Amino acid sequence: MAAFLTSGGYTLANLIASLGRNKGLAVLLGPDGLGQWSQVMSFTFLVQTAATLGVTTGVTRYVGQYRREGRDPGDVVRSALLFVGGGAFLLGLALFAASPWLARLTVDRADWWWVVGAAGLAAPLISAQSVYQAGLQGAEDYRGLAFAGIASAGAALAVSLLAAWLWGAKGVAFFVAGSFLLNALFHAVRLRRSITMRLSLRIDRDLVRALLAYGGVTIVGAVTASVGNLAGRSVLLHEYGATANGYYQALSGLTLQILPVFLSAITMYVVPKLGGISDRRYTSELVARVIRAVCLLVLPLLAGGVIFREWFLAILFSPEFVLASPWLPVQFTGDVFLALAWATGSFLLPTGRFRIFLVCESIRAGVFLGLAVLFLRLRMEPLGVGALASAHLLAYGLETVMFLVAARRTIGFSVGASARILFTGGVAWIGVVALSWWLPLVWRAPLGLLLLLAYLGMALNKDEWASLKSLLQRLRWARPGA
C-alpha cells in the first residue's frame, strides 16, 4: 500500500483534472460535441499505442534492471527515444495523408480531416512523453512522477477548456498537440534529475531488440484493444449519432481518463520489481498484494459513483447526461473487472510471458467488439449506450478469468490468499448495485455508505490501518497552524 499512497498526489491531481475536464467539456460542448471530441480522443489513444511501438513496458523493466546491475539506465531511455521517435514521425505523416478517410471512418465527417490529421501528427510528442514517463517509472522516482503528473494534469485541464471555448469540438486537435507537448517537457525535465541523459545519437541495437521483444507483443495487444474500442464506438456513432457517443463518454469517462491513473500505479509498482525476477513465489505474492490494493482503492471509488450515479453524471458532466444513468452500474461493474484483470495479469509482461498476454487481450478485444456490434444491431435499448456497457462488462469479466487461470498455471498463484477480500468486496459491490437499482437516493446513499464502511472495516488489516492512521496524522500536522 505504501507505494500506492506515495503516488497519491499524482493520482489526486489527475482525478481532479479529469473530472474538471469532463465537466467543462460537457458544459461547453453538450452531448453531441462531447461525442465527437471523445471519438477523436479514442483515435488518439490508438495513435499513442502505435507511436511508442509498445516499448514503454520494456523501458520500465530495463531501467529498473540496469539500476540494480549498476549499468547506465540512460542508455535505455536514449535508445528507446531515438528508435521510436523516428517511427512515430513516419507514422504521423502516414496518418495525416490518410486523414480524409480516417475522418469519415471515425467521426463520420469529411470536413474533420484536419482535426484527425493533427492528432496523427502529434505522434512524435506522444511517443516522447510515453518513453520519459516509462523511464521515471523504471527509476522508481515516485516524487518525480508526482511532480510531472500534477503539472501535466493542470496543463491538460487548462488547454482542453481553452481549446473547447475557442474552437468548440474541433479544438480537440489543439488539445492533443498542446497537452502532449507540455506533458513531454514536464517528464523530460524531471527525468534528468533521476537519470543521466547524455546527448548522443548512438542506439544500442541489442537493447532495442530486447525492447522490441516486449514491444512486439505489447503493441499488438494494445492496438487490438484500442481498435476494438474505437470500432465499437464508431458503430455506436454511425447507428445512434454523436449524441449517443457523448452519453457513453460520460459513462466511460472513468474508464478512459481516471481509472488508468490508478492502474498506472500498479505498473509503477510491479514492473520495476519484476524485471529480471523469476521467483514464482515472490511473483505470486506480488500479484496478491496488487489485487488487494485494487479491492481497497478502486472498488470503493467506483461504488461511490454507483451510489450517487444521478448526481455523478449531473455534477461531473451536466443534467443532460442523467438520461444514461441506469447503465452506469453496468459500466462500472465492467471497470471493476478491468481493474482486477489488470492486477492479475500485471506479472505477464515483466516476466516475459508475452504470448499469454497477447492471446488473452486479443480475445477480450474481439469479444467486446463482437458483442457491442451484436447488441447495437439488436437495438436492445433506445440510447445505444447499454450495448457498449454490457459488452464492456462481459469482455473484462472473461479476461479476468483468463488471467487468473494463467497466473495459477504459470506462477502457482492461488486465489486462497485473496479469497476473503474478493468475497467481501464482491458482496459489497452486489449490494451497492442492488441498492442503486431498487432504492431512491434518499435511502440508497446512507445504506450504501454503511455497506462500504462495513466492507472496509472487515477488509483492512492492522498494517493498513496503521498506514492510514499515519497518513492522516501527517496530513493533520501539515495543516497551517497545526
PDB file of C-alpha atoms in Angstrom, residues 146-289:
ATOM      1  CA  ALA A 146       4.029  13.024  -8.967  1.00  0.00           C
ATOM      2  CA  PHE A 147       5.646  16.330  -9.986  1.00  0.00           C
ATOM      3  CA  ALA A 148       5.364  15.650 -13.706  1.00  0.00           C
ATOM      4  CA  GLY A 149       1.888  14.169 -13.371  1.00  0.00           C
ATOM      5  CA  ILE A 150       0.496  17.091 -11.353  1.00  0.00           C
ATOM      6  CA  ALA A 151       1.986  19.652 -13.741  1.00  0.00           C
ATOM      7  CA  SER A 152       0.729  17.720 -16.776  1.00  0.00           C
ATOM      8  CA  ALA A 153      -2.749  17.317 -15.297  1.00  0.00           C
ATOM      9  CA  GLY A 154      -3.071  21.037 -14.647  1.00  0.00           C
ATOM     10  CA  ALA A 155      -1.787  21.899 -18.118  1.00  0.00           C
ATOM     11  CA  ALA A 156      -4.131  19.426 -19.801  1.00  0.00           C
ATOM     12  CA  LEU A 157      -7.123  20.850 -17.946  1.00  0.00           C
ATOM     13  CA  ALA A 158      -6.278  24.425 -18.947  1.00  0.00           C
ATOM     14  CA  VAL A 159      -5.514  23.562 -22.588  1.00  0.00           C
ATOM     15  CA  SER A 160      -8.673  21.466 -23.018  1.00  0.00           C
ATOM     16  CA  LEU A 161     -11.020  24.134 -21.704  1.00  0.00           C
ATOM     17  CA  LEU A 162      -9.308  26.904 -23.683  1.00  0.00           C
ATOM     18  CA  ALA A 163      -9.394  24.846 -26.891  1.00  0.00           C
ATOM     19  CA  ALA A 164     -13.072  23.910 -26.437  1.00  0.00           C
ATOM     20  CA  TRP A 165     -14.024  27.524 -25.656  1.00  0.00           C
ATOM     21  CA  LEU A 166     -12.216  28.944 -28.695  1.00  0.00           C
ATOM     22  CA  TRP A 167     -12.845  26.242 -31.314  1.00  0.00           C
ATOM     23  CA  GLY A 168     -15.625  24.015 -29.981  1.00  0.00           C
ATOM     24  CA  ALA A 169     -15.347  20.277 -30.561  1.00  0.00           C
ATOM     25  CA  LYS A 170     -12.693  20.818 -33.239  1.00  0.00           C
ATOM     26  CA  GLY A 171     -10.457  22.203 -30.501  1.00  0.00           C
ATOM     27  CA  VAL A 172      -9.581  18.609 -29.646  1.00  0.00           C
ATOM     28  CA  ALA A 173      -6.802  18.881 -32.260  1.00  0.00           C
ATOM     29  CA  PHE A 174      -5.172  21.763 -30.365  1.00  0.00           C
ATOM     30  CA  PHE A 175      -5.701  19.957 -27.067  1.00  0.00           C
ATOM     31  CA  VAL A 176      -3.884  16.830 -28.293  1.00  0.00           C
ATOM     32  CA  ALA A 177      -0.884  18.784 -29.603  1.00  0.00           C
ATOM     33  CA  GLY A 178      -0.613  21.203 -26.673  1.00  0.00           C
ATOM     34  CA  SER A 179      -1.184  18.755 -23.828  1.00  0.00           C
ATOM     35  CA  PHE A 180       1.275  16.138 -25.084  1.00  0.00           C
ATOM     36  CA  LEU A 181       3.937  18.797 -25.766  1.00  0.00           C
ATOM     37  CA  LEU A 182       3.722  20.107 -22.198  1.00  0.00           C
ATOM     38  CA  ASN A 183       3.440  16.569 -20.821  1.00  0.00           C
ATOM     39  CA  ALA A 184       6.672  15.538 -22.573  1.00  0.00           C
ATOM     40  CA  LEU A 185       8.511  18.639 -21.317  1.00  0.00           C
ATOM     41  CA  PHE A 186       7.478  18.132 -17.690  1.00  0.00           C
ATOM     42  CA  HIS A 187       8.510  14.461 -17.697  1.00  0.00           C
ATOM     43  CA  ALA A 188      11.799  15.181 -19.502  1.00  0.00           C
ATOM     44  CA  VAL A 189      12.791  17.870 -17.002  1.00  0.00           C
ATOM     45  CA  ARG A 190      12.135  15.581 -14.066  1.00  0.00           C
ATOM     46  CA  LEU A 191      13.792  12.546 -15.650  1.00  0.00           C
ATOM     47  CA  ARG A 192      17.089  14.438 -15.932  1.00  0.00           C
ATOM     48  CA  ARG A 193      17.184  14.557 -12.115  1.00  0.00           C
ATOM     49  CA  SER A 194      16.858  10.765 -11.861  1.00  0.00           C
ATOM     50  CA  ILE A 195      18.885   9.536 -14.833  1.00  0.00           C
ATOM     51  CA  THR A 196      21.973  10.943 -16.540  1.00  0.00           C
ATOM     52  CA  MET A 197      20.945  11.759 -20.117  1.00  0.00           C
ATOM     53  CA  ARG A 198      23.971  12.192 -22.384  1.00  0.00           C
ATOM     54  CA  LEU A 199      23.497  13.803 -25.781  1.00  0.00           C
ATOM     55  CA  SER A 200      24.223  11.087 -28.311  1.00  0.00           C
ATOM     56  CA  LEU A 201      22.709   9.612 -31.475  1.00  0.00           C
ATOM     57  CA  ARG A 202      24.038   6.127 -30.711  1.00  0.00           C
ATOM     58  CA  ILE A 203      21.414   3.415 -30.440  1.00  0.00           C
ATOM     59  CA  ASP A 204      22.148   0.180 -28.593  1.00  0.00           C
ATOM     60  CA  ARG A 205      20.852  -2.315 -31.149  1.00  0.00           C
ATOM     61  CA  ASP A 206      20.865  -5.271 -28.765  1.00  0.00           C
ATOM     62  CA  LEU A 207      18.848  -3.263 -26.294  1.00  0.00           C
ATOM     63  CA  VAL A 208      16.388  -2.176 -28.989  1.00  0.00           C
ATOM     64  CA  ARG A 209      15.877  -5.824 -29.960  1.00  0.00           C
ATOM     65  CA  ALA A 210      15.189  -6.656 -26.320  1.00  0.00           C
ATOM     66  CA  LEU A 211      12.735  -3.763 -26.063  1.00  0.00           C
ATOM     67  CA  LEU A 212      11.002  -4.898 -29.229  1.00  0.00           C
ATOM     68  CA  ALA A 213      10.572  -8.344 -27.707  1.00  0.00           C
ATOM     69  CA  TYR A 214       8.289  -6.552 -25.274  1.00  0.00           C
ATOM     70  CA  GLY A 215       7.087  -4.050 -27.828  1.00  0.00           C
ATOM     71  CA  GLY A 216       6.019  -6.519 -30.490  1.00  0.00           C
ATOM     72  CA  VAL A 217       3.512  -8.321 -28.323  1.00  0.00           C
ATOM     73  CA  THR A 218       2.526  -5.225 -26.328  1.00  0.00           C
ATOM     74  CA  ILE A 219       1.735  -3.174 -29.395  1.00  0.00           C
ATOM     75  CA  VAL A 220      -0.304  -5.954 -30.984  1.00  0.00           C
ATOM     76  CA  GLY A 221      -2.302  -6.447 -27.797  1.00  0.00           C
ATOM     77  CA  ALA A 222      -2.731  -2.730 -27.104  1.00  0.00           C
ATOM     78  CA  VAL A 223      -3.569  -1.853 -30.713  1.00  0.00           C
ATOM     79  CA  THR A 224      -6.085  -4.685 -30.760  1.00  0.00           C
ATOM     80  CA  ALA A 225      -7.705  -3.282 -27.628  1.00  0.00           C
ATOM     81  CA  SER A 226      -7.693   0.308 -28.943  1.00  0.00           C
ATOM     82  CA  VAL A 227      -9.050  -0.726 -32.344  1.00  0.00           C
ATOM     83  CA  GLY A 228     -11.811  -2.719 -30.656  1.00  0.00           C
ATOM     84  CA  ASN A 229     -12.824   0.247 -28.503  1.00  0.00           C
ATOM     85  CA  LEU A 230     -12.648   2.725 -31.399  1.00  0.00           C
ATOM     86  CA  ALA A 231     -14.568   0.395 -33.723  1.00  0.00           C
ATOM     87  CA  GLY A 232     -17.306  -0.226 -31.152  1.00  0.00           C
ATOM     88  CA  ARG A 233     -17.764   3.490 -30.559  1.00  0.00           C
ATOM     89  CA  SER A 234     -17.684   4.171 -34.306  1.00  0.00           C
ATOM     90  CA  VAL A 235     -20.557   1.719 -34.786  1.00  0.00           C
ATOM     91  CA  LEU A 236     -22.427   3.465 -31.949  1.00  0.00           C
ATOM     92  CA  LEU A 237     -21.841   6.844 -33.603  1.00  0.00           C
ATOM     93  CA  HIS A 238     -22.976   5.608 -37.031  1.00  0.00           C
ATOM     94  CA  GLU A 239     -26.043   3.779 -35.653  1.00  0.00           C
ATOM     95  CA  TYR A 240     -27.213   6.252 -32.990  1.00  0.00           C
ATOM     96  CA  GLY A 241     -25.350   9.518 -33.702  1.00  0.00           C
ATOM     97  CA  ALA A 242     -22.762  11.653 -31.913  1.00  0.00           C
ATOM     98  CA  THR A 243     -25.137  12.405 -29.018  1.00  0.00           C
ATOM     99  CA  ALA A 244     -25.267   8.722 -28.060  1.00  0.00           C
ATOM    100  CA  ASN A 245     -21.481   8.623 -28.181  1.00  0.00           C
ATOM    101  CA  GLY A 246     -21.448  11.629 -25.866  1.00  0.00           C
ATOM    102  CA  TYR A 247     -23.677   9.786 -23.393  1.00  0.00           C
ATOM    103  CA  TYR A 248     -21.346   6.798 -23.467  1.00  0.00           C
ATOM    104  CA  GLN A 249     -18.372   9.091 -22.951  1.00  0.00           C
ATOM    105  CA  ALA A 250     -19.983  10.151 -19.672  1.00  0.00           C
ATOM    106  CA  LEU A 251     -20.336   6.511 -18.604  1.00  0.00           C
ATOM    107  CA  SER A 252     -16.830   5.564 -19.721  1.00  0.00           C
ATOM    108  CA  GLY A 253     -15.105   8.740 -18.522  1.00  0.00           C
ATOM    109  CA  LEU A 254     -13.637   6.933 -15.527  1.00  0.00           C
ATOM    110  CA  THR A 255     -12.582   4.014 -17.730  1.00  0.00           C
ATOM    111  CA  LEU A 256     -10.704   6.166 -20.212  1.00  0.00           C
ATOM    112  CA  GLN A 257      -9.381   9.038 -18.104  1.00  0.00           C
ATOM    113  CA  ILE A 258      -9.460   8.404 -14.358  1.00  0.00           C
ATOM    114  CA  LEU A 259      -9.231   4.656 -13.775  1.00  0.00           C
ATOM    115  CA  PRO A 260      -5.966   4.367 -15.790  1.00  0.00           C
ATOM    116  CA  VAL A 261      -4.376   6.761 -13.296  1.00  0.00           C
ATOM    117  CA  PHE A 262      -4.930   4.207 -10.530  1.00  0.00           C
ATOM    118  CA  LEU A 263      -3.903   1.328 -12.753  1.00  0.00           C
ATOM    119  CA  SER A 264      -0.695   3.106 -13.765  1.00  0.00           C
ATOM    120  CA  ALA A 265       0.250   2.976 -10.079  1.00  0.00           C
ATOM    121  CA  ILE A 266       0.173  -0.807 -10.458  1.00  0.00           C
ATOM    122  CA  THR A 267       2.620  -0.530 -13.352  1.00  0.00           C
ATOM    123  CA  MET A 268       4.867   1.788 -11.330  1.00  0.00           C
ATOM    124  CA  TYR A 269       4.901  -0.713  -8.506  1.00  0.00           C
ATOM    125  CA  VAL A 270       5.064  -4.065 -10.296  1.00  0.00           C
ATOM    126  CA  VAL A 271       7.212  -3.702 -13.406  1.00  0.00           C
ATOM    127  CA  PRO A 272      10.464  -2.435 -11.805  1.00  0.00           C
ATOM    128  CA  LYS A 273      10.211  -5.082  -9.077  1.00  0.00           C
ATOM    129  CA  LEU A 274       9.760  -7.987 -11.521  1.00  0.00           C
ATOM    130  CA  GLY A 275      12.432  -7.014 -14.058  1.00  0.00           C
ATOM    131  CA  GLY A 276      14.804  -9.991 -14.268  1.00  0.00           C
ATOM    132  CA  ILE A 277      12.950 -11.854 -11.467  1.00  0.00           C
ATOM    133  CA  SER A 278      11.919 -15.499 -11.950  1.00  0.00           C
ATOM    134  CA  ASP A 279      10.910 -16.447  -8.391  1.00  0.00           C
ATOM    135  CA  ARG A 280       7.367 -17.856  -8.687  1.00  0.00           C
ATOM    136  CA  ARG A 281       6.530 -17.416  -5.018  1.00  0.00           C
ATOM    137  CA  TYR A 282       7.665 -13.795  -4.941  1.00  0.00           C
ATOM    138  CA  THR A 283       5.716 -13.045  -8.123  1.00  0.00           C
ATOM    139  CA  SER A 284       2.588 -14.716  -6.778  1.00  0.00           C
ATOM    140  CA  GLU A 285       2.771 -12.735  -3.533  1.00  0.00           C
ATOM    141  CA  LEU A 286       3.217  -9.519  -5.516  1.00  0.00           C
ATOM    142  CA  VAL A 287       0.102 -10.249  -7.588  1.00  0.00           C
ATOM    143  CA  ALA A 288      -1.873 -10.898  -4.382  1.00  0.00           C
ATOM    144  CA  ARG A 289      -0.773  -7.519  -2.989  1.00  0.00           C
TER     145      ARG A 289
END
